[in-house]
Coordinates of C-alpha atoms and ligand atoms in Angstrom, one line a residue:
X1 CA -15.8 25.7 -16.6
X2 CA -15.2 27.3 -13.6
X3 CA -11.7 27.9 -12.0
X4 CA -12.0 25.2 -9.3
X5 CA -13.4 22.5 -12.0
X6 CA -10.5 23.4 -14.1
X7 CA -7.7 22.7 -11.1
X8 CA -9.3 19.9 -10.0
X9 CA -7.2 16.6 -11.3
X10 CA -8.8 13.9 -12.9
X11 CA -9.1 11.0 -10.7
X12 CA -7.2 8.2 -11.1
X13 CA -10.0 5.4 -11.4
X14 CA -9.0 1.2 -11.8
X15 CA -9.8 1.8 -15.5
X16 CA -7.2 4.5 -16.0
X17 CA -5.0 2.1 -14.4
X18 CA -5.4 -0.8 -16.8
X19 CA -5.5 2.0 -19.8
X20 CA -1.8 2.9 -18.4
X21 CA -0.9 -1.0 -18.5
X22 CA -2.5 -1.1 -22.1
X23 CA -0.2 1.7 -23.4
X24 CA 3.0 0.5 -21.5
X25 CA 2.9 3.4 -18.7
X26 CA 4.2 2.4 -15.1
X27 CA 1.7 3.3 -12.0
X28 CA 3.3 4.4 -9.0
X29 CA 2.2 3.6 -5.8
X30 CA 3.0 3.9 -2.2
X31 CA 1.2 3.6 1.0
X32 CA -0.1 6.7 3.6
X33 CA -1.4 6.1 6.5
X34 CA -3.3 9.6 7.5
X35 CA -4.5 12.7 6.4
X36 CA -1.5 15.1 6.0
X37 CA 0.9 12.6 4.2
X38 CA -1.5 11.2 2.3
X39 CA -2.2 15.1 1.2
X40 CA 1.6 15.6 0.1
X41 CA 1.7 12.2 -1.6
X42 CA -1.5 12.9 -3.6
X43 CA -0.1 16.1 -4.4
X44 CA 2.7 14.6 -6.1
X45 CA 1.2 12.8 -8.7
X46 CA 1.1 9.2 -7.1
X47 CA -1.3 7.0 -9.2
X48 CA -2.1 4.5 -5.7
X49 CA -2.0 5.3 -2.4
X50 CA -2.4 1.7 -0.5
X51 CA -3.6 2.6 2.8
X52 CA -1.1 -1.0 4.2
X53 CA -1.9 -2.9 6.9
X54 CA 2.0 -2.2 7.3
X55 CA 0.5 0.5 9.4
X56 CA 0.2 -2.0 12.0
X57 CA 4.7 -1.8 11.7
X58 CA 5.2 2.0 11.1
X59 CA 2.5 3.3 12.9
X60 CA 1.9 0.8 15.6
X61 CA 5.2 -0.4 16.0
X62 CA 3.8 -4.2 15.6
X63 CA 6.2 -6.5 14.9
X64 CA 3.7 -7.9 12.3
X65 CA 0.7 -7.0 10.7
X66 CA -1.0 -9.1 12.2
X67 CA -2.4 -7.0 15.4
X68 CA -4.3 -4.2 13.0
X69 CA -8.0 -4.4 13.3
X70 CA -10.7 -3.4 10.7
X71 CA -11.3 -0.5 12.8
X72 CA -8.0 0.9 12.8
X73 CA -7.8 0.3 8.9
X74 CA -10.8 2.3 8.8
X75 CA -9.8 4.8 11.1
X76 CA -6.2 4.9 8.6
X77 CA -8.2 4.8 5.3
X78 CA -10.8 7.6 6.0
X79 CA -8.3 10.0 7.1
X80 CA -6.0 9.2 4.5
X81 CA -9.3 9.8 1.7
X82 CA -10.1 13.2 3.3
X83 CA -6.1 14.1 2.1
X84 CA -6.9 12.9 -1.5
X85 CA -8.2 14.2 -4.7
X86 CA -6.8 12.6 -7.7
X87 CA -4.9 9.1 -6.6
X88 CA -7.0 6.2 -6.5
X89 CA -7.0 4.9 -2.7
X90 CA -6.6 1.2 -2.0
X91 CA -7.3 -0.2 1.4
X92 CA -5.8 -3.4 3.0
X93 CA -8.3 -5.6 4.3
X94 CA -6.5 -7.1 7.7
X95 CA -6.0 -10.0 9.3
X96 CA -8.7 -12.0 10.4
X97 CA -11.5 -9.8 8.7
X98 CA -12.0 -11.8 5.6
X99 CA -10.4 -15.5 6.3
X100 CA -13.2 -16.8 7.8
X101 CA -15.5 -16.9 4.9
X102 CA -16.9 -15.0 2.1
X103 CA -19.7 -14.2 4.0
X104 CA -17.6 -12.1 6.5
X105 CA -15.3 -11.0 4.1
X106 CA -17.7 -9.0 2.0
X107 CA -19.2 -7.4 5.2
X108 CA -15.6 -6.3 5.9
X109 CA -15.1 -4.8 2.8
X110 CA -18.4 -3.2 2.8
X111 CA -17.8 -1.3 5.9
X112 CA -14.4 -0.2 4.7
X113 CA -16.1 1.4 1.2
X114 CA -19.3 2.7 3.6
X115 CA -16.8 4.0 6.3
X116 CA -13.8 5.5 4.2
X117 CA -15.2 6.4 0.8
X118 CA -12.3 4.7 -0.7
X119 CA -11.8 3.3 -3.9
X120 CA -10.6 -0.3 -3.6
X121 CA -9.8 -3.1 -1.5
X122 CA -6.5 -5.4 -1.5
X123 CA -6.2 -8.8 0.2
X124 CA -3.2 -11.5 0.5
X125 CA -3.8 -14.6 -1.3
X126 CA -4.9 -17.0 -4.3
X127 CA -7.2 -19.7 -4.9
X128 CA -7.7 -20.3 -1.8
X129 CA -9.7 -17.2 -1.1
X130 CA -10.9 -17.2 -4.5
X131 CA -14.8 -17.5 -3.1
X132 CA -14.3 -14.1 -0.7
X133 CA -12.9 -12.2 -3.9
X134 CA -16.0 -13.3 -6.3
X135 CA -18.4 -12.4 -3.5
X136 CA -16.5 -9.0 -2.7
X137 CA -16.4 -8.5 -6.5
X138 CA -20.3 -9.1 -6.8
X139 CA -21.0 -6.2 -4.7
X140 CA -19.4 -3.8 -7.1
X141 CA -16.0 -3.5 -5.1
X142 CA -12.6 -3.3 -7.1
X143 CA -10.2 -5.9 -5.9
X144 CA -6.4 -6.1 -5.8
X145 CA -4.6 -9.6 -5.2
X146 CA -1.4 -9.8 -3.6
X147 CA 0.8 -12.7 -4.2
X148 CA 4.3 -14.2 -2.9
X149 CA 5.3 -12.8 0.2
X150 CA 2.4 -12.0 2.2
X151 CA 3.1 -11.0 5.1
X152 CA -0.2 -11.9 7.3
X153 CA 1.0 -15.5 6.4
X154 CA 4.5 -15.3 8.6
X155 CA 3.6 -17.6 11.1
X156 CA 3.3 -20.1 8.3
X157 CA 6.5 -19.6 6.5
X158 CA 8.6 -18.3 9.5
X159 CA 10.9 -15.6 7.4
X160 CA 10.3 -12.8 4.9
X161 CA 12.6 -14.0 2.4
X162 CA 12.1 -14.0 -1.1
X163 CA 9.4 -16.6 -2.1
X164 CA 8.9 -18.3 -5.5
X165 CA 12.7 -19.5 -6.1
X166 CA 11.6 -23.6 -6.3
X167 CA 9.8 -24.1 -9.5
X168 CA 6.3 -25.5 -7.7
X169 CA 5.4 -22.5 -5.8
X170 CA 6.8 -20.2 -8.9
X171 CA 3.9 -22.5 -10.4
X172 CA 1.5 -22.0 -7.6
X173 CA 2.2 -18.3 -7.9
X174 CA 1.0 -18.5 -12.0
X175 CA -1.8 -20.2 -11.6
X176 CA -2.9 -17.8 -8.5
X177 CA -2.2 -14.8 -10.8
X178 CA -4.3 -16.4 -13.7
X179 CA -7.2 -17.4 -11.4
X180 CA -7.2 -13.9 -9.5
X181 CA -7.2 -12.0 -13.3
X182 CA -10.1 -14.2 -14.2
X183 CA -12.1 -13.8 -11.3
X184 CA -12.0 -9.8 -12.1
X185 CA -9.4 -8.1 -10.1
X186 CA -8.2 -5.0 -11.4
X187 CA -4.3 -5.5 -10.7
X188 CA -2.3 -7.7 -8.2
X189 CA 0.7 -6.9 -6.2
X190 CA 4.0 -9.2 -6.2
X191 CA 5.9 -9.3 -3.5
X192 CA 9.5 -10.1 -2.9
X193 CA 9.7 -12.7 -5.4
X194 CA 12.6 -13.7 -8.6
X195 CA 12.2 -10.5 -11.0
X196 CA 11.8 -12.9 -14.3
X197 CA 9.4 -15.0 -12.1
X198 CA 7.6 -11.5 -12.2
X199 CA 8.3 -10.7 -15.9
X200 CA 6.6 -13.8 -16.8
X201 CA 3.3 -13.3 -14.9
X202 CA 3.5 -9.4 -16.0
X203 CA 3.4 -10.7 -19.8
X204 CA 0.8 -13.7 -19.2
X205 CA -1.8 -11.1 -17.6
X206 CA -3.4 -8.5 -19.1
X207 CA -4.7 -6.4 -15.8
X208 CA -1.1 -4.2 -14.0
X209 CA 1.1 -6.5 -11.7
X210 CA 2.8 -4.2 -9.5
X211 CA 5.6 -5.2 -7.6
X212 CA 7.5 -4.5 -4.6
X213 CA 10.9 -6.2 -4.0
X214 CA 10.2 -8.1 -7.6
X215 CA 12.1 -6.5 -10.3
X216 CA 11.6 -3.7 -12.9
X217 CA 9.4 -5.7 -15.3
X218 CA 6.4 -5.3 -13.4
X219 CA 3.5 -2.8 -14.3
X220 CA 4.2 -0.6 -11.7
X221 CA 5.6 -0.4 -8.4
X222 CA 5.0 0.3 -4.5
X223 CA 7.2 1.1 -1.8
X224 CA 6.4 1.6 2.3
X225 CA 6.6 5.0 2.5
X226 CA 8.0 5.9 5.8
X227 CA 10.6 2.9 4.8
X228 CA 11.7 5.4 1.1
X229 CA 11.2 8.7 3.3
X230 CA 14.1 7.2 5.6
X231 CA 11.9 7.4 8.7
X232 CA 12.4 3.6 9.5
X233 CA 15.8 3.0 10.2
X234 CA 16.2 -0.6 10.7
X235 CA 14.5 -1.8 7.9
X236 CA 17.1 -2.2 4.9
X237 CA 16.1 -4.8 2.4
X238 CA 17.8 -5.1 -1.0
X239 CA 14.8 -3.8 -2.7
X240 CA 14.4 -0.9 -0.5
X241 CA 15.5 2.8 -2.4
X242 CA 15.7 5.3 0.1
X243 CA 15.2 8.8 -1.5
X244 CA 15.3 10.5 1.7
X245 CA 17.4 10.5 5.1
X246 CA 14.4 12.3 6.9
X247 CA 14.9 10.3 10.2
X248 CA 17.9 12.0 11.0
X249 CA 16.2 15.8 9.6
X250 CA 13.8 15.2 12.1
X251 CA 16.0 13.9 14.8
X252 CA 18.2 17.0 14.1
X253 CA 15.0 19.7 14.1
X254 CA 13.9 18.5 17.4
X255 CA 17.5 18.5 18.8
X256 CA 17.8 21.8 17.9
X257 CA 14.3 23.0 18.8
X258 CA 14.5 21.2 22.1
X259 CA 18.5 23.0 22.9
X260 CA 16.3 26.3 21.6
X261 CA 14.1 26.0 24.5
X262 CA 16.4 25.1 27.0
X263 CA 18.6 28.3 26.0
X264 CA 15.3 30.6 25.9
X265 CA 16.4 31.0 22.2
X266 CA 13.0 29.8 20.8
X267 CA 10.5 32.0 21.5
X268 CA 12.4 35.1 20.3
X269 CA 10.8 39.0 20.4
X270 CA 9.2 38.6 17.0
X271 CA 7.4 35.5 17.9
X272 CA 5.1 36.3 20.8
X273 CA 2.4 38.8 20.9
Ligands
LIG1 O1 0.5 -3.5 3.7 C1 1.6 -2.8 3.0 O2 2.2 -1.9 3.0 C2 1.5 -4.0 1.5 C3 2.8 -3.6 0.4 C4 4.2 -3.7 0.9 C5 2.5 -3.8 -0.8 O3 0.7 -4.9 1.5

């Protein structure tokens, strides 16, 4: 075997994830939107990289995820894929690229797969988008579902508060999750729902559930990279664990650089030709 082949990590597939869940091994997932971060995140051994439409918030500064376009998602996803060797790359279908009808959904999904070389797509919603999910799956494109808090529907719900605290909504999410599994989705993101509801869903499904603000019983966890690194500083929901205060570190490094420039402390004699 060549050295290059020996050093290439085994690519994570949708089957890898299913087997991990069967064995009780948790799945780690994180967002990335560009080549450099994706390369770092992949080399850290993360299982799934989500090119989330949260790019609208953390990359473009929009208040909601609604404005980001299919072309913009494709740009981010293609950049991420170029930085990744091992992780499974899943791309969010942006608002407006699949809700119209199943034909539109399929052609958007095909554009993502063709133009980015990603491994799967994710879309938000349950039984109401089943026809689109079926059509995308029938083209051989792996689909990740997304239930609970679905940020593309913010104008319907009005808030980003915890979802499914009432029995009726909880029952609908359970039914939706079962319908998505039955259709053939390979995993489902459960966002901001009570931990015990996420536990019930995870126990009733065989495909992996990936939680964000859904407690510890899901088969995996996902966080937005910029939130967990502390680059975003004005967003502090209870579920968010910050692993770094990178925003503070970046600010102080740039402050130091600026001061070095102004005091002619940079560049020094060794930093010139
Ligand atoms: O867009 C995103 O980052 C997401 C995660 C929060 C799951 O959908």
